[in-house]
Coordinates of C-alpha atoms and ligand atoms in Angstrom, one line a residue:
M1 CA 84.0 76.9 135.7
N2 CA 81.1 79.3 136.1
L3 CA 82.1 82.9 135.6
P4 CA 80.9 85.3 138.3
A5 CA 78.2 87.8 137.2
D6 CA 80.0 91.0 138.0
S7 CA 77.7 93.9 137.7
D8 CA 80.6 96.3 137.2
T9 CA 81.7 94.5 134.0
T10 CA 78.5 93.2 132.6
A11 CA 76.3 94.8 130.0
D12 CA 72.7 93.7 130.2
I13 CA 71.0 94.4 126.9
G14 CA 68.3 91.8 127.2
L15 CA 69.9 89.5 124.6
A16 CA 68.5 85.9 125.1
W17 CA 71.0 83.1 124.9
N18 CA 70.9 79.4 124.2
H19 CA 74.4 78.0 124.6
G20 CA 74.5 75.0 122.3
F21 CA 78.2 74.3 121.9
A22 CA 78.8 74.8 125.6
T23 CA 76.6 71.8 126.4
L24 CA 79.3 69.6 124.8
G25 CA 81.3 70.0 128.0
P26 CA 84.9 70.8 129.0
D27 CA 86.6 68.3 126.7
F28 CA 85.7 70.7 123.9
F29 CA 86.7 74.1 125.2
T30 CA 88.1 76.2 128.0
E31 CA 85.9 78.9 129.5
L32 CA 87.7 82.1 129.9
R33 CA 87.2 85.9 129.6
P34 CA 88.5 88.1 126.9
T35 CA 91.5 90.2 127.8
P36 CA 90.7 93.9 127.9
L37 CA 92.2 96.4 125.5
P38 CA 92.9 100.0 126.4
A39 CA 91.0 103.1 124.9
P40 CA 88.9 101.3 122.4
H41 CA 87.2 103.1 119.5
W42 CA 84.7 102.1 116.7
V43 CA 86.1 101.2 113.4
G44 CA 83.0 99.8 111.7
T45 CA 79.6 98.4 112.4
S46 CA 76.9 96.5 110.5
A47 CA 73.3 97.5 111.3
A48 CA 72.2 94.5 109.2
V49 CA 74.1 92.0 111.3
A50 CA 72.9 93.8 114.5
R51 CA 69.3 93.2 113.4
L52 CA 70.1 89.6 112.5
I53 CA 71.1 88.8 116.0
G54 CA 68.4 90.9 117.6
L55 CA 70.4 93.8 118.7
D56 CA 69.2 97.4 118.4
P57 CA 71.5 99.0 115.8
A58 CA 71.2 102.2 117.9
W59 CA 72.7 100.4 120.9
L60 CA 75.6 99.3 118.7
E61 CA 76.7 103.0 118.7
S62 CA 76.9 103.1 122.5
D63 CA 80.0 103.1 124.7
E64 CA 78.6 100.0 126.4
A65 CA 78.6 98.2 123.1
L66 CA 82.1 99.4 122.3
Q67 CA 83.4 98.0 125.5
A68 CA 81.4 94.8 125.1
F69 CA 82.7 94.1 121.6
T70 CA 86.2 94.9 122.6
G71 CA 86.0 92.3 125.3
N72 CA 86.3 94.8 128.1
V73 CA 82.8 94.2 129.5
L74 CA 80.8 90.9 129.4
L75 CA 77.4 90.8 127.8
A76 CA 75.0 89.5 130.4
G77 CA 74.2 85.9 129.9
S78 CA 77.2 85.2 127.7
R79 CA 79.4 82.3 128.5
P80 CA 82.8 83.0 126.8
L81 CA 85.0 80.1 125.8
A82 CA 87.7 79.1 123.4
S83 CA 87.3 75.7 121.6
V84 CA 89.9 73.1 120.8
Y85 CA 90.6 71.8 117.4
S86 CA 93.4 70.4 115.3
G87 CA 94.0 70.3 111.6
H88 CA 96.1 69.8 108.5
Q89 CA 98.0 73.0 107.5
F90 CA 99.4 73.2 104.0
G91 CA 98.9 69.4 103.6
V92 CA 100.7 68.5 106.8
W93 CA 99.3 67.3 110.1
A94 CA 99.7 70.3 112.5
G95 CA 98.4 68.7 115.7
Q96 CA 96.4 70.7 118.2
L97 CA 95.5 74.3 117.2
G98 CA 92.2 75.7 118.6
D99 CA 90.8 79.2 119.1
G100 CA 94.1 80.9 119.7
R101 CA 92.6 84.4 119.6
A102 CA 88.9 83.9 119.0
I103 CA 86.6 83.8 122.0
L104 CA 83.0 82.6 121.6
L105 CA 80.6 84.6 123.7
G106 CA 77.9 82.1 123.1
E107 CA 74.9 81.4 121.0
T108 CA 71.9 83.6 120.9
A109 CA 68.4 82.2 121.3
G110 CA 68.1 82.8 117.6
G111 CA 70.8 80.2 117.0
L112 CA 73.7 82.4 116.0
E113 CA 77.1 82.2 117.7
I114 CA 78.9 85.5 118.5
Q115 CA 82.7 85.4 118.5
L116 CA 85.3 88.0 119.3
K117 CA 88.4 87.6 117.1
G118 CA 91.5 89.1 118.6
A119 CA 90.2 89.1 122.1
G120 CA 93.4 87.9 123.8
R121 CA 95.4 84.8 124.6
T122 CA 93.7 81.4 125.2
P123 CA 95.1 78.0 126.1
Y124 CA 95.3 77.4 122.4
S125 CA 97.4 80.5 121.5
R126 CA 100.6 78.5 121.2
M127 CA 103.3 81.2 120.4
G128 CA 100.7 83.8 119.3
D129 CA 99.7 86.9 121.2
G130 CA 95.9 86.3 120.9
R131 CA 95.5 89.6 119.0
A132 CA 94.4 90.6 115.5
V133 CA 95.6 93.8 113.8
L134 CA 93.5 96.6 112.4
R135 CA 94.5 95.7 108.8
S136 CA 93.4 92.1 108.9
S137 CA 90.3 92.9 110.9
I138 CA 89.1 95.4 108.2
R139 CA 89.7 92.8 105.5
E140 CA 87.7 90.2 107.4
F141 CA 84.9 92.6 108.2
L142 CA 84.5 93.9 104.7
C143 CA 84.9 90.5 103.0
S144 CA 82.3 88.8 105.2
E145 CA 79.8 91.3 104.3
A146 CA 80.9 91.4 100.6
M147 CA 80.4 87.6 100.4
H148 CA 77.0 87.9 101.9
G149 CA 76.1 90.6 99.4
L150 CA 77.2 88.2 96.6
G151 CA 74.9 85.5 98.0
I152 CA 77.9 83.3 99.1
P153 CA 77.6 81.4 102.4
T154 CA 79.8 83.0 105.0
S155 CA 80.3 84.0 108.6
R156 CA 79.1 87.5 109.1
A157 CA 80.7 90.5 110.8
L158 CA 78.9 92.7 113.3
C159 CA 81.6 95.2 114.1
I160 CA 85.2 96.1 114.4
T161 CA 86.7 98.0 117.3
G162 CA 90.3 99.3 117.5
S163 CA 92.7 100.1 120.2
P164 CA 96.0 102.0 120.3
A165 CA 97.6 98.9 121.9
P166 CA 100.6 97.9 119.8
V167 CA 100.8 94.5 118.2
R168 CA 104.0 93.2 116.7
R169 CA 103.8 91.7 113.2
E170 CA 106.3 92.4 110.4
E171 CA 106.1 95.9 111.8
I172 CA 104.3 97.4 114.9
E173 CA 100.6 97.7 114.2
T174 CA 97.6 98.3 116.4
A175 CA 95.1 95.9 118.0
S176 CA 91.6 95.3 116.8
V177 CA 88.7 93.0 117.5
V178 CA 86.2 91.8 114.9
T179 CA 82.9 90.4 116.1
R180 CA 81.9 87.5 113.9
V181 CA 78.6 85.8 113.7
A182 CA 77.6 82.4 112.3
P183 CA 75.3 79.5 113.2
S184 CA 78.4 77.5 114.1
F185 CA 82.1 77.9 114.0
V186 CA 82.7 74.1 114.1
R187 CA 85.5 73.2 111.6
F188 CA 86.6 70.0 110.0
G189 CA 89.5 70.3 112.4
H190 CA 87.3 69.9 115.4
F191 CA 86.5 66.3 114.2
E192 CA 90.1 65.7 113.3
H193 CA 91.1 66.6 116.8
F194 CA 89.0 64.0 118.6
A195 CA 89.8 61.3 116.0
A196 CA 93.5 61.9 116.2
N197 CA 93.4 61.7 120.0
D198 CA 91.4 58.5 119.8
L199 CA 88.6 60.1 121.8
Q200 CA 85.6 58.3 120.3
P201 CA 82.9 59.2 122.8
Q202 CA 83.8 62.9 122.2
L203 CA 83.9 62.4 118.5
R204 CA 80.5 60.9 118.5
A205 CA 79.1 63.6 120.8
L206 CA 80.4 66.3 118.4
A207 CA 79.0 64.5 115.4
D208 CA 75.6 64.0 117.1
Y209 CA 75.6 67.6 118.1
V210 CA 76.3 68.8 114.6
I211 CA 73.7 66.4 113.1
D212 CA 71.0 67.3 115.6
R213 CA 71.5 71.0 115.4
Y214 CA 72.4 71.6 111.7
Y215 CA 71.8 68.4 109.7
P216 CA 68.7 66.7 111.3
E217 CA 67.8 65.2 107.9
C218 CA 70.8 62.9 108.3
R219 CA 68.8 60.8 110.8
G220 CA 66.4 58.4 109.3
T221 CA 68.0 58.8 105.8
T222 CA 67.8 55.9 103.4
E223 CA 70.9 57.1 101.6
V224 CA 74.4 55.9 102.2
G225 CA 73.2 52.7 103.9
G226 CA 71.0 54.7 106.3
N227 CA 74.2 55.6 108.2
A228 CA 73.7 59.0 109.9
Y229 CA 77.4 59.8 110.0
A230 CA 78.0 58.9 106.4
A231 CA 75.0 61.1 105.6
L232 CA 76.6 63.9 107.5
L233 CA 79.8 63.5 105.5
Q234 CA 77.7 63.5 102.3
A235 CA 75.8 66.6 103.3
V236 CA 79.0 68.4 104.2
S237 CA 80.6 67.3 100.9
E238 CA 77.7 68.6 99.0
R239 CA 77.6 72.0 100.8
T240 CA 81.4 72.3 100.3
A241 CA 81.0 71.5 96.6
R242 CA 78.4 74.2 96.2
L243 CA 80.6 76.7 98.1
M244 CA 83.6 75.9 95.9
A245 CA 81.4 76.4 92.7
Q246 CA 80.5 79.8 94.0
W247 CA 84.1 80.8 94.9
Q248 CA 85.3 79.7 91.5
A249 CA 82.5 81.4 89.6
V250 CA 83.0 84.8 91.3
G251 CA 86.9 84.5 91.2
F252 CA 87.4 84.3 95.0
C253 CA 90.7 82.8 96.3
H254 CA 90.6 81.9 100.0
G255 CA 94.3 81.6 100.4
V256 CA 94.5 79.3 103.5
M257 CA 92.3 76.3 102.9
N258 CA 93.7 74.4 105.8
T259 CA 91.3 71.9 107.4
D260 CA 91.0 74.1 110.5
N261 CA 89.6 76.8 108.2
M262 CA 86.9 74.6 106.7
S263 CA 83.4 75.2 108.1
I264 CA 81.3 72.1 108.8
L265 CA 78.4 74.2 107.5
G266 CA 80.0 74.9 104.2
L267 CA 80.5 78.6 105.0
T268 CA 83.4 80.8 104.0
I269 CA 85.3 81.4 107.3
D270 CA 88.6 82.7 108.5
Y271 CA 89.3 85.5 106.1
G272 CA 93.1 85.9 105.9
P273 CA 95.1 86.5 102.7
F274 CA 92.0 86.1 100.4
Q275 CA 91.7 87.9 97.1
F276 CA 89.2 88.4 94.4
L277 CA 91.0 87.9 91.0
D278 CA 91.8 91.0 89.1
A279 CA 93.1 89.6 85.8
F280 CA 92.0 86.0 85.2
V281 CA 95.1 84.0 86.1
P282 CA 94.0 80.4 86.8
G283 CA 97.1 79.6 88.8
H284 CA 97.0 82.8 90.8
V285 CA 98.3 82.4 94.4
C286 CA 97.0 85.1 96.7
N287 CA 98.8 84.1 99.9
H288 CA 102.4 85.4 99.9
S289 CA 103.3 82.7 102.4
D290 CA 102.0 79.9 100.1
T291 CA 105.3 79.3 98.3
Q292 CA 104.2 76.0 96.8
G293 CA 101.0 77.4 95.4
R294 CA 99.0 74.8 97.2
Y295 CA 96.0 77.1 97.5
A296 CA 96.1 78.6 94.0
Y297 CA 92.7 79.7 92.6
N298 CA 92.4 76.7 90.2
R299 CA 93.4 74.2 92.9
Q300 CA 90.7 75.2 95.3
P301 CA 88.1 72.6 94.2
N302 CA 90.6 69.8 94.5
V303 CA 91.9 71.0 97.9
A304 CA 88.4 71.1 99.2
Y305 CA 88.1 67.5 98.2
W306 CA 91.4 66.7 99.9
N307 CA 90.1 68.4 103.1
L308 CA 86.8 66.4 102.9
F309 CA 88.9 63.3 102.7
C310 CA 90.5 64.3 106.0
L311 CA 87.1 64.8 107.5
A312 CA 86.1 61.4 106.2
Q313 CA 89.1 59.8 107.9
A314 CA 88.1 61.5 111.1
L315 CA 84.5 60.3 110.8
L316 CA 85.5 56.8 109.8
P317 CA 85.3 55.3 113.4
L318 CA 81.7 56.5 113.5
I319 CA 80.8 55.5 110.0
G320 CA 82.4 52.1 110.5
D321 CA 82.5 51.2 106.8
Q322 CA 85.1 52.5 104.4
E323 CA 82.9 51.9 101.4
L324 CA 80.1 54.1 102.8
A325 CA 82.6 56.8 103.6
K326 CA 83.9 56.7 100.0
Q327 CA 80.3 56.7 98.7
A328 CA 79.5 59.8 100.8
L329 CA 82.6 61.6 99.5
E330 CA 81.8 60.7 95.9
S331 CA 78.9 63.1 95.9
Y332 CA 81.5 66.0 95.8
K333 CA 82.6 64.8 92.4
S334 CA 79.2 65.1 90.9
V335 CA 77.9 68.2 92.8
F336 CA 80.9 70.4 92.2
P337 CA 80.9 70.2 88.4
E338 CA 77.1 70.4 88.2
E339 CA 77.0 73.5 90.4
F340 CA 79.9 75.1 88.7
M341 CA 78.3 74.6 85.3
A342 CA 75.0 76.1 86.6
R343 CA 76.8 79.1 88.0
M344 CA 78.7 79.7 84.8
R345 CA 75.6 79.3 82.7
A346 CA 73.9 81.9 84.8
K347 CA 76.9 84.2 84.3
L348 CA 76.4 83.7 80.6
G349 CA 72.7 84.4 80.9
L350 CA 71.7 80.9 79.8
A351 CA 68.6 79.6 81.5
G352 CA 69.0 75.9 80.7
A353 CA 71.7 73.3 80.0
S354 CA 72.4 72.7 76.3
E355 CA 74.8 70.8 74.2
G356 CA 77.9 73.0 73.7
D357 CA 77.6 75.1 76.8
G358 CA 80.6 73.3 78.4
Q359 CA 82.7 74.1 75.4
L360 CA 81.6 77.7 75.5
I361 CA 82.5 78.0 79.2
D362 CA 85.9 76.3 78.7
G363 CA 86.4 78.5 75.6
I364 CA 85.9 81.8 77.4
L365 CA 88.0 80.9 80.4
L366 CA 90.8 80.0 78.1
L367 CA 90.5 83.3 76.3
L368 CA 90.3 85.3 79.5
A369 CA 93.5 83.6 80.7
R370 CA 95.4 84.0 77.4
N371 CA 94.5 87.6 77.2
G372 CA 94.9 88.4 80.9
V373 CA 91.4 89.9 81.0
D374 CA 90.0 91.4 84.2
Y375 CA 87.6 88.8 85.5
T376 CA 84.9 90.9 87.1
I377 CA 85.0 93.6 84.5
F378 CA 84.6 91.1 81.7
W379 CA 81.5 89.5 83.1
R380 CA 79.9 92.9 83.9
R381 CA 80.6 94.3 80.5
L382 CA 79.3 91.1 78.9
S383 CA 76.1 91.5 80.9
H384 CA 75.7 95.1 79.6
A385 CA 76.6 94.0 76.1
V386 CA 73.8 91.5 76.0
A387 CA 71.4 94.1 77.4
G388 CA 72.5 96.8 74.9
R389 CA 73.5 94.6 71.9
D390 CA 76.9 96.4 71.8
F391 CA 79.8 94.1 72.2
E392 CA 82.6 96.7 71.5
P393 CA 83.4 97.3 75.2
V394 CA 83.8 93.5 75.6
R395 CA 86.0 93.3 72.5
D396 CA 88.2 96.1 73.9
L397 CA 89.3 93.8 76.7
F398 CA 91.0 91.3 74.4
A399 CA 94.2 91.5 72.5
D400 CA 93.2 88.6 70.4
R401 CA 89.9 90.0 68.9
A402 CA 89.6 87.4 66.2
A403 CA 89.5 84.6 68.8
L404 CA 86.9 86.5 70.8
D405 CA 84.8 87.2 67.8
Q406 CA 84.7 83.5 67.1
W407 CA 83.6 82.8 70.6
L408 CA 81.0 85.6 70.5
L409 CA 79.5 83.9 67.4
S410 CA 79.0 80.6 69.3
Y411 CA 77.7 82.5 72.3
S412 CA 75.1 84.4 70.3
E413 CA 73.9 81.2 68.7
L414 CA 73.5 79.5 72.1
L415 CA 71.8 82.6 73.6
T416 CA 69.3 82.5 70.7
L417 CA 68.7 78.8 71.1
D418 CA 68.3 79.2 74.8
G419 CA 65.6 81.7 74.0
Q420 CA 65.5 83.3 77.4
A421 CA 64.4 86.9 76.7
P422 CA 65.6 88.7 79.9
A423 CA 69.1 87.0 79.8
A424 CA 70.7 90.4 80.6
D425 CA 68.6 90.8 83.7
L426 CA 69.8 87.5 85.1
M427 CA 73.4 88.4 84.1
L428 CA 73.3 91.7 85.9
K429 CA 72.1 90.0 89.0
T430 CA 74.8 87.3 88.7
N431 CA 77.8 89.2 87.6
P432 CA 78.7 91.8 90.3
K433 CA 79.8 95.3 89.5
F434 CA 81.7 95.5 92.8
V435 CA 84.0 93.0 94.5
L436 CA 86.5 93.6 97.3
R437 CA 89.6 93.9 95.3
N438 CA 92.9 94.0 97.2
H439 CA 93.7 97.6 96.4
L440 CA 90.2 98.8 97.5
G441 CA 90.7 97.0 100.9
E442 CA 94.2 98.5 101.0
Q443 CA 92.8 102.1 100.5
A444 CA 90.3 101.6 103.3
I445 CA 93.0 100.3 105.6
R446 CA 95.4 103.2 104.9
A447 CA 92.7 105.7 105.6
A448 CA 91.6 103.8 108.8
K449 CA 95.1 103.8 110.1
L450 CA 94.9 107.6 109.9
G451 CA 91.6 107.6 111.7
D452 CA 89.4 108.0 108.7
F453 CA 86.8 105.3 108.4
S454 CA 84.8 106.8 105.5
E455 CA 86.5 104.7 102.8
L456 CA 85.6 101.6 104.8
Q457 CA 82.0 102.8 105.1
T458 CA 81.7 103.5 101.4
L459 CA 83.1 100.1 100.5
Q460 CA 80.8 98.4 102.9
R461 CA 77.8 100.2 101.3
L462 CA 78.8 99.2 97.8
L463 CA 79.6 95.6 98.7
E464 CA 76.4 95.1 100.5
Y465 CA 74.6 95.5 97.1
P466 CA 77.3 94.6 94.6
F467 CA 74.9 94.0 91.7
D468 CA 73.5 97.6 91.9
E469 CA 75.0 100.3 89.8
H470 CA 75.7 102.8 92.6
P471 CA 76.0 105.9 90.4
G472 CA 79.0 108.1 91.1
H473 CA 81.1 105.1 92.3
D474 CA 82.5 103.8 89.1
A475 CA 86.0 104.2 90.3
Y476 CA 85.4 101.3 92.7
A477 CA 84.4 99.1 89.8
A478 CA 87.4 100.1 87.6
F479 CA 90.6 98.3 86.6
P480 CA 93.0 98.0 89.5
P481 CA 95.9 100.5 89.5
D482 CA 99.4 99.2 88.7
W483 CA 100.4 99.2 92.3
A484 CA 97.7 96.6 93.1
S485 CA 99.9 93.9 91.7
S486 CA 102.6 94.7 94.3
I487 CA 100.4 94.2 97.3
E488 CA 101.7 91.2 99.2
I489 CA 99.3 89.6 101.6
S490 CA 100.7 86.9 103.8
C491 CA 99.3 84.8 106.7
S492 CA 100.4 87.5 109.1
S493 CA 97.3 88.9 110.6
Ligands
AMP1 P1 94.8 81.0 110.9 O1 95.9 80.8 110.0 O2 94.5 82.4 111.2 O3 93.6 80.2 110.5 O4 95.3 80.5 112.3 C1 95.8 79.2 112.5 C2 95.9 78.9 114.0 O5 96.7 79.8 114.7 C3 94.5 79.0 114.8 O6 94.6 78.1 115.8 C4 94.6 80.4 115.3 O7 93.8 80.5 116.5 C5 96.0 80.6 115.7 N1 96.5 82.0 115.6 C6 96.7 82.7 114.5 N2 97.1 84.0 114.9 C7 97.2 84.0 116.2 C8 97.6 84.9 117.2 N3 98.0 86.2 116.9 N4 97.5 84.6 118.5 C9 97.1 83.3 118.9 N5 96.8 82.4 118.0 C10 96.8 82.7 116.7
MG2 MG1 91.9 79.8 111.2

């Protein structure tokens, strides 16, 4: 289906397109237009993401842009579609899912896909209304940009628009559209879909597309038997391992690590009931709907491996050799611990690996857990302590000071042995001052519901550069208020 170019509903802003995913053909998606929303208004925009995709940030303030990113007007040259995928949800095969409320406008010539989330029903909406609410859109927008600020691979967010249109969740809320940007939104679930339906030509076409576009090094590899599909599995396993190491190191819980929410590019995608840890509670479950605790913070690395196993099973018909698939997956088991250790060493300001650093890391995580210490504040205070040689503010965080003092002794020894003079510099660039804590997001959401977007803008500014001090904004880096622990975030979005 070719959509008519209707001059009344098209915004021509000279954006050049190169629709890669659409070349896969109609087995992979349904072409359709977003469903308009009444009386849209701006909620938030990112000039940085605008520049990334070659849009003039000034245009992003226009009414034309507002209409386009609400889905009321088509961008000239775009080719909107919703893709089909399947997946495992909470460990159970869920069958066909697909873009139930996200509509891909297409891929820019610069190789970035632009997607409207909450843009109306699609053939994959199942029982859903195709909409996203303001609350969850703000969380996705802020967290995408926060993760980017932290240096963690993620989809980006260009803007949020809001509409007074009512949307029924636990209560009546209002509709909102987030414009997301990523090189690709292909998920593990896309592969599972074609494998489960025994559609091997399509499975192969998808794998070839992903390899050619994003993993060209997999062709002509001498690793994993020179098998390009096994090489793809290995590359995805390694990227996912590195992503998990980053999540764990910064204290990020995703909350819904279903295989349909796992990016084939190893990006953080589909922000739902995520949370940055306040107190360090290894078994913390941020998703109120996750009654089994399947996606607890400390289970994320294992869940990622489980998800990669699902991807391996989907790719098996292409790989054609179980041993090669196993070998490709194996890389996760070495890359994750290596990367995690490297991240934690950096948090400690240690330049190199040394004997005893594993024990030191295990030791501090145990103490943080036992003393219920705030994760982000601990690392930031430790960074300043190393810089200023005053460990009192760190000691203040622990009920069991004797145990901490013992740990600090081993730590000082290792720091001296490591001999890296500017350890504190590295630490301040590794341990953020600002993360998107639940209560901060909640404050921005409450204000936005009343039409005040200044909190959102302040948070956006802080989180864009989370390692900077931002004088005058210490309240955003402080301990969470008591009411933060009563915030319940579920899958409802
Ligand atoms: P999620 O838990 O957000 O990753 O969504 C899982 C699946 O449900 C995906 O296929 C989504 O597209 C779909 N979905 C979630 N919410 C809605 C909604 N309000 N309308 C239509 N589809 C939805
Ligand atoms: Mg999803």
